[in-house]
């Protein structure tokens, strides 16, 4: 993780698990003693947004930046000017959770001038169980559309093939096959293989990419 660039942009289709990965990434950095800001740029999706966990994350020392309109019952696509803070302040490790389609990625395009190659990574979160990204052709088409909208290039792939709490080793390994094909087609490295902790510890150690155990912060206990 510490070899990644200072700014980490996380993109992926709805249901890919990009927000869960973003939150887990921020938590892991905070536990390493890093100064962390998590920017929620998702103004399209109404559910499972990282800013919904602001209280928990801020207790861990993570600065959460989301809508400029405060209020639990208010949902307006308003972006806080604080977004610029981690982009400009190099004392922060920044994680940027972007809306899950090319429309959502246009928001990131507003800030493209801040993303110089030496300072950012953009990770494409791949879930082989999503119909829209379950083939190489579909996945690379989706990836390129997001790049075009965001005006920023993807630098790595995350295999996050899951079925939430029902995820199996077989799910992850099937997703890894797709990730490897996408890696070859797009000439991008597989950076992480993320999975719930019970599955992550059972995965083979020789897979391409770093195994990334995750806690389901975005799922309430009563959710399946």
Short mmCIF file of C-alpha atoms in Angstrom, two decimals:
data_model
loop_
_atom_site.label_atom_id
_atom_site.label_comp_id
_atom_site.label_asym_id
_atom_site.label_seq_id
_atom_site.Cartn_x
_atom_site.Cartn_y
_atom_site.Cartn_z
CA UNK A 1 0.00 0.00 0.00
CA UNK A 2 2.76 2.42 0.86
CA UNK A 3 4.20 1.97 -2.64
CA UNK A 4 1.04 3.44 -4.17
CA UNK A 5 1.01 7.10 -5.14
CA UNK A 6 -0.16 9.72 -2.63
CA UNK A 7 -3.56 10.17 -4.28
CA UNK A 8 -5.55 6.98 -4.89
CA UNK A 9 -8.62 7.29 -7.12
CA UNK A 10 -11.05 4.36 -6.92
CA UNK A 11 -13.48 3.71 -9.78
CA UNK A 12 -15.73 0.81 -10.76
CA UNK A 13 -19.23 -0.20 -11.75
CA UNK A 14 -22.12 -0.01 -9.28
CA UNK A 15 -21.93 -3.09 -7.11
CA UNK A 16 -18.23 -3.61 -7.77
CA UNK A 17 -17.42 -2.79 -4.13
CA UNK A 18 -15.38 0.33 -4.86
CA UNK A 19 -16.72 2.22 -1.84
CA UNK A 20 -16.06 -0.69 0.51
CA UNK A 21 -12.54 -0.91 -0.85
CA UNK A 22 -12.03 2.85 -0.48
CA UNK A 23 -13.15 2.79 3.15
CA UNK A 24 -10.97 -0.22 3.98
CA UNK A 25 -7.99 1.37 2.27
CA UNK A 26 -8.44 4.57 4.28
CA UNK A 27 -8.73 2.60 7.53
CA UNK A 28 -5.58 0.60 6.84
CA UNK A 29 -3.59 3.78 6.11
CA UNK A 30 -4.91 5.43 9.27
CA UNK A 31 -3.86 2.42 11.34
CA UNK A 32 -0.36 2.86 9.91
CA UNK A 33 -0.33 6.33 11.43
CA UNK A 34 -0.85 8.20 8.15
CA UNK A 35 -2.73 11.46 7.80
CA UNK A 36 -5.69 10.38 5.67
CA UNK A 37 -8.49 12.12 3.80
CA UNK A 38 -11.31 10.17 2.16
CA UNK A 39 -13.09 12.16 -0.55
CA UNK A 40 -16.57 11.01 -1.54
CA UNK A 41 -17.13 12.28 -5.08
CA UNK A 42 -20.14 10.04 -5.72
CA UNK A 43 -23.04 12.40 -6.40
CA UNK A 44 -24.93 9.89 -8.58
CA UNK A 45 -25.56 6.86 -6.38
CA UNK A 46 -27.89 7.37 -3.41
CA UNK A 47 -26.82 4.27 -1.49
CA UNK A 48 -23.69 2.90 0.20
CA UNK A 49 -21.62 6.07 -0.01
CA UNK A 50 -18.49 6.47 2.07
CA UNK A 51 -19.73 9.70 3.64
CA UNK A 52 -22.48 7.69 5.36
CA UNK A 53 -19.76 6.31 7.65
CA UNK A 54 -18.27 9.69 8.52
CA UNK A 55 -18.72 9.30 12.28
CA UNK A 56 -16.96 5.94 12.44
CA UNK A 57 -14.16 7.03 10.11
CA UNK A 58 -13.54 10.34 11.82
CA UNK A 59 -13.21 8.51 15.14
CA UNK A 60 -10.32 6.67 13.48
CA UNK A 61 -8.70 9.97 12.53
CA UNK A 62 -9.81 9.94 8.90
CA UNK A 63 -11.02 13.21 7.42
CA UNK A 64 -14.14 12.56 5.33
CA UNK A 65 -15.07 15.08 2.64
CA UNK A 66 -18.43 14.77 0.90
CA UNK A 67 -21.37 17.01 0.05
CA UNK A 68 -21.27 20.69 0.92
CA UNK A 69 -24.90 20.37 2.05
CA UNK A 70 -25.10 18.89 5.54
CA UNK A 71 -28.07 16.90 6.75
CA UNK A 72 -28.88 13.21 7.03
CA UNK A 73 -32.17 13.54 5.15
CA UNK A 74 -30.84 15.83 2.41
CA UNK A 75 -29.53 14.45 -0.86
CA UNK A 76 -28.35 17.18 -3.22
CA UNK A 77 -25.48 16.74 -5.72
CA UNK A 78 -23.32 19.44 -4.15
CA UNK A 79 -19.53 19.14 -3.92
CA UNK A 80 -17.62 20.69 -1.05
CA UNK A 81 -14.74 23.06 -1.83
CA UNK A 82 -12.81 21.01 0.73
CA UNK A 83 -12.17 18.48 -2.04
CA UNK A 84 -9.19 20.60 -3.04
CA UNK A 85 -7.56 20.24 0.37
CA UNK A 86 -6.04 16.75 -0.01
CA UNK A 87 -5.32 17.41 -3.69
CA UNK A 88 -3.17 20.40 -2.81
CA UNK A 89 -1.94 19.54 0.69
CA UNK A 90 0.80 16.94 0.22
CA UNK A 91 0.82 16.05 3.91
CA UNK A 92 -2.35 14.00 3.24
CA UNK A 93 -2.73 10.50 1.85
CA UNK A 94 -5.85 10.87 -0.28
CA UNK A 95 -8.43 8.27 -1.29
CA UNK A 96 -11.02 9.49 -3.79
CA UNK A 97 -14.21 7.42 -4.17
CA UNK A 98 -15.70 8.29 -7.57
CA UNK A 99 -19.24 7.73 -8.88
CA UNK A 100 -19.70 4.31 -10.43
CA UNK A 101 -20.22 5.12 -14.10
CA UNK A 102 -18.93 7.50 -16.79
CA UNK A 103 -21.48 10.13 -15.72
CA UNK A 104 -20.18 10.01 -12.16
CA UNK A 105 -16.59 10.11 -13.42
CA UNK A 106 -17.22 13.49 -15.04
CA UNK A 107 -17.05 15.00 -11.57
CA UNK A 108 -13.47 13.79 -11.27
CA UNK A 109 -12.74 15.42 -14.61
CA UNK A 110 -13.30 18.81 -12.96
CA UNK A 111 -10.06 18.25 -11.04
CA UNK A 112 -7.94 16.46 -13.64
CA UNK A 113 -5.24 19.15 -13.59
CA UNK A 114 -4.32 18.10 -10.05
CA UNK A 115 -3.55 14.53 -11.05
CA UNK A 116 -0.01 14.45 -12.33
CA UNK A 117 1.40 10.97 -13.06
CA UNK A 118 3.93 11.13 -10.22
CA UNK A 119 1.25 11.71 -7.59
CA UNK A 120 -1.77 9.56 -8.38
CA UNK A 121 -2.94 6.01 -8.96
CA UNK A 122 -6.37 5.22 -10.34
CA UNK A 123 -7.65 1.74 -9.53
CA UNK A 124 -10.37 0.02 -11.52
CA UNK A 125 -12.38 -2.24 -9.18
CA UNK A 126 -13.55 -5.32 -11.06
CA UNK A 127 -16.36 -7.59 -9.90
CA UNK A 128 -16.83 -10.48 -12.34
CA UNK A 129 -20.33 -11.05 -10.94
CA UNK A 130 -21.59 -7.76 -12.40
CA UNK A 131 -23.25 -8.36 -15.81
CA UNK A 132 -21.81 -5.13 -17.21
CA UNK A 133 -18.19 -6.16 -16.52
CA UNK A 134 -18.19 -9.96 -16.62
CA UNK A 135 -16.27 -10.24 -19.90
CA UNK A 136 -12.97 -8.69 -20.93
CA UNK A 137 -14.66 -6.82 -23.76
CA UNK A 138 -17.30 -5.29 -21.50
CA UNK A 139 -14.84 -4.50 -18.72
CA UNK A 140 -12.33 -2.72 -20.94
CA UNK A 141 -15.10 -0.76 -22.69
CA UNK A 142 -16.39 0.39 -19.31
CA UNK A 143 -12.88 1.23 -18.10
CA UNK A 144 -12.13 3.34 -21.19
CA UNK A 145 -15.43 5.23 -20.92
CA UNK A 146 -14.62 6.18 -17.33
CA UNK A 147 -11.11 7.27 -18.33
CA UNK A 148 -12.52 9.47 -21.10
CA UNK A 149 -15.07 11.07 -18.76
CA UNK A 150 -12.58 11.59 -15.94
CA UNK A 151 -9.69 12.67 -18.18
CA UNK A 152 -7.44 10.55 -15.97
CA UNK A 153 -5.85 7.18 -16.81
CA UNK A 154 -6.28 3.94 -14.87
CA UNK A 155 -2.99 2.63 -13.43
CA UNK A 156 -4.08 -0.68 -11.89
CA UNK A 157 -6.80 -3.29 -11.46
CA UNK A 158 -8.41 -4.60 -8.27
CA UNK A 159 -10.08 -7.99 -8.34
CA UNK A 160 -12.99 -7.55 -5.95
CA UNK A 161 -15.25 -10.32 -7.20
CA UNK A 162 -17.68 -10.93 -4.38
CA UNK A 163 -21.11 -12.06 -3.26
CA UNK A 164 -20.99 -9.93 -0.10
CA UNK A 165 -20.99 -12.17 3.01
CA UNK A 166 -21.56 -15.26 0.85
CA UNK A 167 -18.31 -14.81 -1.11
CA UNK A 168 -16.33 -18.00 -1.68
CA UNK A 169 -12.74 -18.72 -2.67
CA UNK A 170 -14.09 -19.93 -6.02
CA UNK A 171 -15.75 -16.54 -6.62
CA UNK A 172 -12.48 -14.72 -6.09
CA UNK A 173 -10.44 -17.13 -8.22
CA UNK A 174 -12.96 -16.87 -11.06
CA UNK A 175 -12.68 -13.11 -10.83
CA UNK A 176 -8.90 -13.42 -10.86
CA UNK A 177 -9.04 -15.18 -14.22
CA UNK A 178 -11.00 -12.26 -15.66
CA UNK A 179 -8.68 -9.74 -14.00
CA UNK A 180 -5.65 -11.45 -15.55
CA UNK A 181 -7.21 -11.31 -19.01
CA UNK A 182 -8.12 -7.65 -18.53
CA UNK A 183 -4.59 -6.97 -17.27
CA UNK A 184 -3.11 -8.38 -20.47
CA UNK A 185 -5.59 -6.65 -22.76
CA UNK A 186 -5.28 -3.23 -21.09
CA UNK A 187 -1.58 -3.58 -20.19
CA UNK A 188 -2.31 -2.79 -16.54
CA UNK A 189 -1.07 -4.56 -13.40
CA UNK A 190 -3.34 -6.31 -10.92
CA UNK A 191 -2.67 -4.33 -7.76
CA UNK A 192 -4.95 -6.00 -5.21
CA UNK A 193 -7.16 -9.02 -4.68
CA UNK A 194 -9.69 -7.89 -2.10
CA UNK A 195 -12.00 -10.22 -0.19
CA UNK A 196 -13.66 -10.58 3.18
CA UNK A 197 -11.15 -11.67 5.81
CA UNK A 198 -12.39 -15.27 6.11
CA UNK A 199 -11.85 -15.79 2.37
CA UNK A 200 -8.69 -13.71 2.00
CA UNK A 201 -6.73 -15.86 4.44
CA UNK A 202 -7.51 -19.00 2.39
CA UNK A 203 -6.46 -17.63 -1.01
CA UNK A 204 -3.33 -18.98 -2.71
CA UNK A 205 -0.29 -16.82 -1.99
CA UNK A 206 1.08 -16.93 -5.53
CA UNK A 207 -1.70 -14.89 -7.18
CA UNK A 208 -0.80 -11.75 -9.12
CA UNK A 209 -1.60 -8.80 -6.87
CA UNK A 210 -1.49 -8.19 -3.13
CA UNK A 211 -4.16 -9.96 -1.07
CA UNK A 212 -6.25 -7.29 0.66
CA UNK A 213 -8.48 -8.55 3.52
CA UNK A 214 -11.59 -6.42 4.02
CA UNK A 215 -14.10 -5.68 6.77
CA UNK A 216 -17.63 -4.93 5.54
CA UNK A 217 -17.99 -1.44 6.99
CA UNK A 218 -20.69 -0.50 4.49
CA UNK A 219 -22.98 -3.44 5.34
CA UNK A 220 -25.03 -3.29 8.52
CA UNK A 221 -25.14 -6.43 10.67
CA UNK A 222 -28.68 -7.24 9.57
CA UNK A 223 -27.82 -7.08 5.88
CA UNK A 224 -27.02 -10.30 4.03
#
